[in-house]
């Protein structure tokens, strides 16, 4: 998986830690979107079971893909877990299954895409949600007024993907990923700064702008930490990383804050990866 590790002989302890963080995200996602409401009588147990189907189907798809590709059955289980973490809580199970099957086919036939496979999967989730008018709110948030504070957003109480709303867990994951020599740890910092600086300026000229709430946008952090550093789809040179990271961050700000596109960070990165691909092709053609 491009978003987590980029070489075959991995540090097993780091890999176990990644799986552990993903499991914590699943547990927190189920608690936040279902169990916390079940305990006060506002939700049924079915909802908790339904949410668990997302990572379960992701893991099953990864096992079947490993079987087709003649790998160890439990190789790259984290990839299946991650697919289940980035889905909106109210997303239909049947449609998620279709998209997971499509994702597995793309992997098995080694189809080359202009953007990373996992980002492509997330874009499909975004577009499907848009067509079906599915927001990131869970069942209760969709029908009941809510207001989350800064600490709530940092810990993960905010609206977002099923399992990646906790900025705290994302930061812990970032620390673990830094143990991988091939993980481009500078890129997340550049992107978040690229979003942070125009947000700060916008907050100065607009007193009604809730700066901290917008910077603690979990979609931004997921994109920066897990999607952006994909080796094949990001620059290698220091200058290239700075330009690419800041550009995606600034473009994310424009889409999210100015155009009010909640999924703006994912779209910004997808556009950035496509432009980077064409830039490389042009450079190679001139060199030849």
Short mmCIF file of C-alpha atoms in Angstrom, two decimals:
data_model
loop_
_atom_site.label_atom_id
_atom_site.label_comp_id
_atom_site.label_asym_id
_atom_site.label_seq_id
_atom_site.Cartn_x
_atom_site.Cartn_y
_atom_site.Cartn_z
CA UNK A 1 0.00 0.00 0.00
CA UNK A 2 1.52 3.28 -1.11
CA UNK A 3 0.34 5.22 1.91
CA UNK A 4 1.97 3.24 4.67
CA UNK A 5 5.18 1.41 3.74
CA UNK A 6 7.28 1.46 0.61
CA UNK A 7 9.69 -1.43 0.81
CA UNK A 8 9.46 -5.20 1.14
CA UNK A 9 11.56 -5.92 4.26
CA UNK A 10 9.67 -3.93 6.85
CA UNK A 11 10.28 -3.37 10.51
CA UNK A 12 7.84 -5.87 12.03
CA UNK A 13 7.48 -3.93 15.27
CA UNK A 14 6.54 -0.78 13.36
CA UNK A 15 4.09 -2.77 11.24
CA UNK A 16 2.49 -4.24 14.37
CA UNK A 17 2.23 -0.74 15.82
CA UNK A 18 0.49 0.49 12.66
CA UNK A 19 -2.02 -2.38 12.86
CA UNK A 20 -2.56 -1.56 16.54
CA UNK A 21 -3.27 2.12 15.81
CA UNK A 22 -5.70 1.13 13.06
CA UNK A 23 -7.47 -1.21 15.49
CA UNK A 24 -7.70 1.65 18.01
CA UNK A 25 -9.21 3.81 15.27
CA UNK A 26 -11.80 1.13 14.54
CA UNK A 27 -12.68 0.78 18.22
CA UNK A 28 -12.95 4.54 18.64
CA UNK A 29 -14.98 4.85 15.44
CA UNK A 30 -17.49 2.27 16.67
CA UNK A 31 -17.64 3.93 20.08
CA UNK A 32 -18.01 7.45 18.69
CA UNK A 33 -20.58 6.63 16.02
CA UNK A 34 -22.60 3.92 17.77
CA UNK A 35 -21.78 2.69 21.28
CA UNK A 36 -21.79 6.17 22.88
CA UNK A 37 -25.38 6.56 21.64
CA UNK A 38 -26.39 2.99 22.46
CA UNK A 39 -25.43 3.63 26.10
CA UNK A 40 -27.93 6.50 26.32
CA UNK A 41 -30.65 4.69 24.40
CA UNK A 42 -30.45 6.70 21.18
CA UNK A 43 -29.08 3.97 18.93
CA UNK A 44 -29.53 0.23 18.32
CA UNK A 45 -26.81 -2.43 18.64
CA UNK A 46 -27.23 -3.10 14.93
CA UNK A 47 -25.43 0.12 14.10
CA UNK A 48 -22.24 -0.97 15.89
CA UNK A 49 -22.30 -4.28 14.00
CA UNK A 50 -22.95 -2.49 10.70
CA UNK A 51 -19.93 -0.22 11.20
CA UNK A 52 -17.67 -3.20 11.86
CA UNK A 53 -18.54 -4.56 8.42
CA UNK A 54 -16.43 -1.83 6.79
CA UNK A 55 -13.02 -2.95 8.13
CA UNK A 56 -14.14 -6.60 8.02
CA UNK A 57 -14.91 -6.43 4.30
CA UNK A 58 -11.66 -4.54 3.73
CA UNK A 59 -9.67 -7.28 5.46
CA UNK A 60 -11.50 -10.07 3.61
CA UNK A 61 -10.80 -8.35 0.29
CA UNK A 62 -7.10 -8.11 1.19
CA UNK A 63 -6.96 -11.82 2.11
CA UNK A 64 -8.61 -12.79 -1.18
CA UNK A 65 -6.24 -10.51 -3.09
CA UNK A 66 -3.29 -12.16 -1.34
CA UNK A 67 -4.70 -15.54 -2.34
CA UNK A 68 -4.93 -14.52 -6.01
CA UNK A 69 -1.44 -13.00 -5.95
CA UNK A 70 -0.06 -16.08 -4.13
CA UNK A 71 1.14 -14.15 -1.10
CA UNK A 72 0.86 -14.90 2.60
CA UNK A 73 -2.88 -14.72 3.36
CA UNK A 74 -2.43 -12.14 6.11
CA UNK A 75 0.06 -9.95 4.24
CA UNK A 76 -0.76 -6.21 4.25
CA UNK A 77 -3.84 -6.62 6.43
CA UNK A 78 -3.40 -2.96 7.40
CA UNK A 79 -4.45 -2.04 3.87
CA UNK A 80 -7.83 -3.70 4.29
CA UNK A 81 -8.26 -2.08 7.70
CA UNK A 82 -7.51 1.32 6.24
CA UNK A 83 -10.10 0.97 3.47
CA UNK A 84 -12.72 0.45 6.17
CA UNK A 85 -11.53 3.43 8.19
CA UNK A 86 -11.92 6.11 5.49
CA UNK A 87 -15.60 5.47 4.68
CA UNK A 88 -18.39 7.85 5.82
CA UNK A 89 -20.32 6.28 8.76
CA UNK A 90 -23.66 6.13 6.89
CA UNK A 91 -22.22 4.81 3.62
CA UNK A 92 -24.20 1.82 2.22
CA UNK A 93 -22.54 -1.54 2.88
CA UNK A 94 -23.51 -2.89 -0.56
CA UNK A 95 -21.85 0.03 -2.37
CA UNK A 96 -18.74 -0.21 -0.20
CA UNK A 97 -18.50 -3.89 -1.13
CA UNK A 98 -18.68 -3.03 -4.85
CA UNK A 99 -15.94 -0.42 -4.50
CA UNK A 100 -13.74 -2.81 -2.50
CA UNK A 101 -14.16 -5.47 -5.21
CA UNK A 102 -13.21 -2.89 -7.86
CA UNK A 103 -10.17 -1.89 -5.80
CA UNK A 104 -9.08 -5.54 -5.48
CA UNK A 105 -9.44 -6.09 -9.24
CA UNK A 106 -7.28 -3.03 -9.94
CA UNK A 107 -4.62 -4.46 -7.63
CA UNK A 108 -4.76 -7.96 -9.10
CA UNK A 109 -4.41 -6.81 -12.72
CA UNK A 110 -1.78 -4.20 -11.74
CA UNK A 111 -3.70 -1.41 -13.46
CA UNK A 112 -1.64 1.77 -13.57
CA UNK A 113 -3.56 4.83 -12.33
CA UNK A 114 -2.61 8.53 -12.52
CA UNK A 115 -3.16 8.76 -8.74
CA UNK A 116 -2.36 6.31 -5.94
CA UNK A 117 -4.77 3.37 -5.66
CA UNK A 118 -5.96 4.15 -2.14
CA UNK A 119 -6.54 7.81 -2.99
CA UNK A 120 -8.48 6.65 -6.06
CA UNK A 121 -10.62 4.49 -3.75
CA UNK A 122 -11.24 7.47 -1.46
CA UNK A 123 -12.19 9.70 -4.41
CA UNK A 124 -14.73 7.05 -5.47
CA UNK A 125 -16.14 7.12 -1.94
CA UNK A 126 -16.36 10.93 -2.09
CA UNK A 127 -18.08 10.99 -5.49
CA UNK A 128 -20.48 8.20 -4.50
CA UNK A 129 -21.39 10.07 -1.31
CA UNK A 130 -21.97 13.23 -3.35
CA UNK A 131 -24.25 11.45 -5.81
CA UNK A 132 -26.24 9.78 -3.02
CA UNK A 133 -26.26 12.91 -0.82
CA UNK A 134 -24.50 11.11 2.04
CA UNK A 135 -22.73 13.39 4.51
CA UNK A 136 -20.03 12.47 7.04
CA UNK A 137 -22.50 12.73 9.90
CA UNK A 138 -23.47 9.53 11.71
CA UNK A 139 -27.09 8.52 12.24
CA UNK A 140 -27.55 10.71 15.34
CA UNK A 141 -25.59 13.73 14.10
CA UNK A 142 -27.72 13.68 10.97
CA UNK A 143 -30.93 14.20 12.96
CA UNK A 144 -29.78 16.00 16.12
CA UNK A 145 -28.09 19.43 16.52
CA UNK A 146 -24.48 19.16 17.77
CA UNK A 147 -21.57 21.43 18.63
CA UNK A 148 -18.05 20.07 19.13
CA UNK A 149 -15.32 22.04 20.89
CA UNK A 150 -11.62 22.21 20.07
CA UNK A 151 -10.68 19.38 22.45
CA UNK A 152 -13.51 17.24 21.04
CA UNK A 153 -12.13 17.69 17.52
CA UNK A 154 -8.58 16.87 18.61
CA UNK A 155 -9.66 13.68 20.36
CA UNK A 156 -11.97 12.62 17.54
CA UNK A 157 -15.54 13.61 18.41
CA UNK A 158 -15.90 15.63 15.20
CA UNK A 159 -17.69 14.71 12.00
CA UNK A 160 -15.59 12.78 9.50
CA UNK A 161 -14.60 9.35 8.23
CA UNK A 162 -15.77 6.37 10.26
CA UNK A 163 -12.42 5.79 11.96
CA UNK A 164 -10.01 8.65 11.26
CA UNK A 165 -11.50 11.60 13.15
CA UNK A 166 -8.99 11.49 16.03
CA UNK A 167 -6.12 13.91 15.38
CA UNK A 168 -4.37 12.42 18.43
CA UNK A 169 -4.32 8.91 16.92
CA UNK A 170 -3.23 10.32 13.55
CA UNK A 171 -0.27 12.07 15.20
CA UNK A 172 0.68 8.83 16.96
CA UNK A 173 0.50 7.05 13.61
CA UNK A 174 2.70 9.75 12.05
CA UNK A 175 5.32 9.19 14.76
CA UNK A 176 5.33 5.45 14.01
CA UNK A 177 5.56 6.01 10.25
CA UNK A 178 8.62 8.19 10.84
CA UNK A 179 10.53 5.03 11.75
CA UNK A 180 10.31 4.02 8.08
CA UNK A 181 13.33 5.37 6.21
CA UNK A 182 11.31 5.64 2.98
CA UNK A 183 8.41 7.56 4.53
CA UNK A 184 8.58 11.19 3.38
CA UNK A 185 7.98 12.70 6.81
CA UNK A 186 8.51 16.29 5.65
CA UNK A 187 5.52 16.26 3.28
CA UNK A 188 2.77 16.16 5.96
CA UNK A 189 4.39 19.14 7.71
CA UNK A 190 4.61 21.13 4.46
CA UNK A 191 0.97 20.42 3.58
CA UNK A 192 -0.38 21.28 7.02
CA UNK A 193 1.67 24.50 7.00
CA UNK A 194 0.34 25.23 3.50
CA UNK A 195 -3.17 25.03 4.94
CA UNK A 196 -2.30 26.64 8.29
CA UNK A 197 -0.76 29.89 7.00
CA UNK A 198 -3.61 31.05 4.71
CA UNK A 199 -6.08 29.93 7.42
CA UNK A 200 -4.26 32.14 9.94
CA UNK A 201 -4.33 35.12 7.57
CA UNK A 202 -8.00 34.47 6.76
CA UNK A 203 -8.77 34.36 10.47
CA UNK A 204 -7.09 37.74 11.00
CA UNK A 205 -9.17 39.48 8.33
CA UNK A 206 -12.35 37.58 9.19
CA UNK A 207 -13.17 37.72 12.95
CA UNK A 208 -15.99 35.17 12.53
CA UNK A 209 -13.62 32.53 11.16
CA UNK A 210 -13.09 29.67 13.64
CA UNK A 211 -9.39 29.13 12.98
CA UNK A 212 -8.69 26.23 15.36
CA UNK A 213 -11.78 24.32 14.32
CA UNK A 214 -10.84 24.55 10.65
CA UNK A 215 -7.20 23.57 11.20
CA UNK A 216 -8.36 20.52 13.19
CA UNK A 217 -10.10 19.21 10.08
CA UNK A 218 -9.43 15.46 10.24
CA UNK A 219 -9.63 15.12 6.44
CA UNK A 220 -6.65 17.46 6.15
CA UNK A 221 -4.59 15.39 8.59
CA UNK A 222 -5.54 12.07 7.00
CA UNK A 223 -4.56 13.39 3.58
CA UNK A 224 -1.28 14.86 4.84
CA UNK A 225 -0.14 11.87 6.92
CA UNK A 226 -1.44 8.88 4.96
CA UNK A 227 -2.14 9.85 1.35
CA UNK A 228 0.39 12.57 0.53
CA UNK A 229 3.71 10.73 1.16
CA UNK A 230 3.06 7.98 -1.42
CA UNK A 231 6.56 7.55 -2.89
CA UNK A 232 5.63 6.95 -6.51
CA UNK A 233 3.22 9.89 -6.51
CA UNK A 234 5.26 12.56 -4.74
CA UNK A 235 8.52 14.44 -5.45
CA UNK A 236 11.93 13.15 -4.42
CA UNK A 237 13.98 16.35 -4.15
CA UNK A 238 13.78 18.63 -1.11
CA UNK A 239 12.68 21.60 -3.21
CA UNK A 240 10.08 19.48 -4.97
CA UNK A 241 8.68 18.25 -1.64
CA UNK A 242 8.38 21.81 -0.30
CA UNK A 243 6.61 23.09 -3.41
CA UNK A 244 4.35 20.05 -3.72
CA UNK A 245 3.41 19.91 -0.02
CA UNK A 246 2.70 23.64 0.29
CA UNK A 247 0.79 23.73 -3.01
CA UNK A 248 -1.51 20.86 -1.98
CA UNK A 249 -2.04 22.53 1.40
CA UNK A 250 -2.91 25.91 -0.09
CA UNK A 251 -5.16 24.35 -2.73
CA UNK A 252 -6.87 22.34 0.02
CA UNK A 253 -7.53 25.60 1.89
CA UNK A 254 -9.08 27.17 -1.19
CA UNK A 255 -11.34 24.19 -1.85
CA UNK A 256 -12.35 23.61 1.78
CA UNK A 257 -12.63 27.15 3.14
CA UNK A 258 -13.42 29.26 0.08
CA UNK A 259 -15.40 26.79 -2.05
CA UNK A 260 -16.83 24.92 0.99
CA UNK A 261 -15.93 21.50 -0.40
CA UNK A 262 -15.51 19.25 2.63
CA UNK A 263 -13.56 16.66 0.63
CA UNK A 264 -11.32 19.38 -0.79
CA UNK A 265 -8.09 17.94 0.64
CA UNK A 266 -8.55 14.65 -1.22
CA UNK A 267 -9.40 16.41 -4.48
CA UNK A 268 -6.46 18.80 -4.08
CA UNK A 269 -4.03 15.91 -3.68
CA UNK A 270 -5.54 13.97 -6.59
CA UNK A 271 -5.11 17.00 -8.85
CA UNK A 272 -1.58 17.50 -7.51
CA UNK A 273 -0.62 13.88 -8.25
CA UNK A 274 -2.00 14.10 -11.79
CA UNK A 275 -0.15 17.36 -12.46
CA UNK A 276 3.03 15.85 -11.04
CA UNK A 277 2.67 12.86 -13.37
CA UNK A 278 2.30 15.09 -16.44
CA UNK A 279 5.20 17.28 -15.30
CA UNK A 280 7.44 14.23 -15.05
CA UNK A 281 6.40 13.03 -18.51
CA UNK A 282 7.12 16.43 -20.07
CA UNK A 283 10.51 16.56 -18.33
CA UNK A 284 11.42 13.07 -19.58
CA UNK A 285 10.35 13.88 -23.13
CA UNK A 286 12.51 17.03 -23.14
CA UNK A 287 15.43 15.08 -21.75
CA UNK A 288 15.12 12.48 -24.51
#
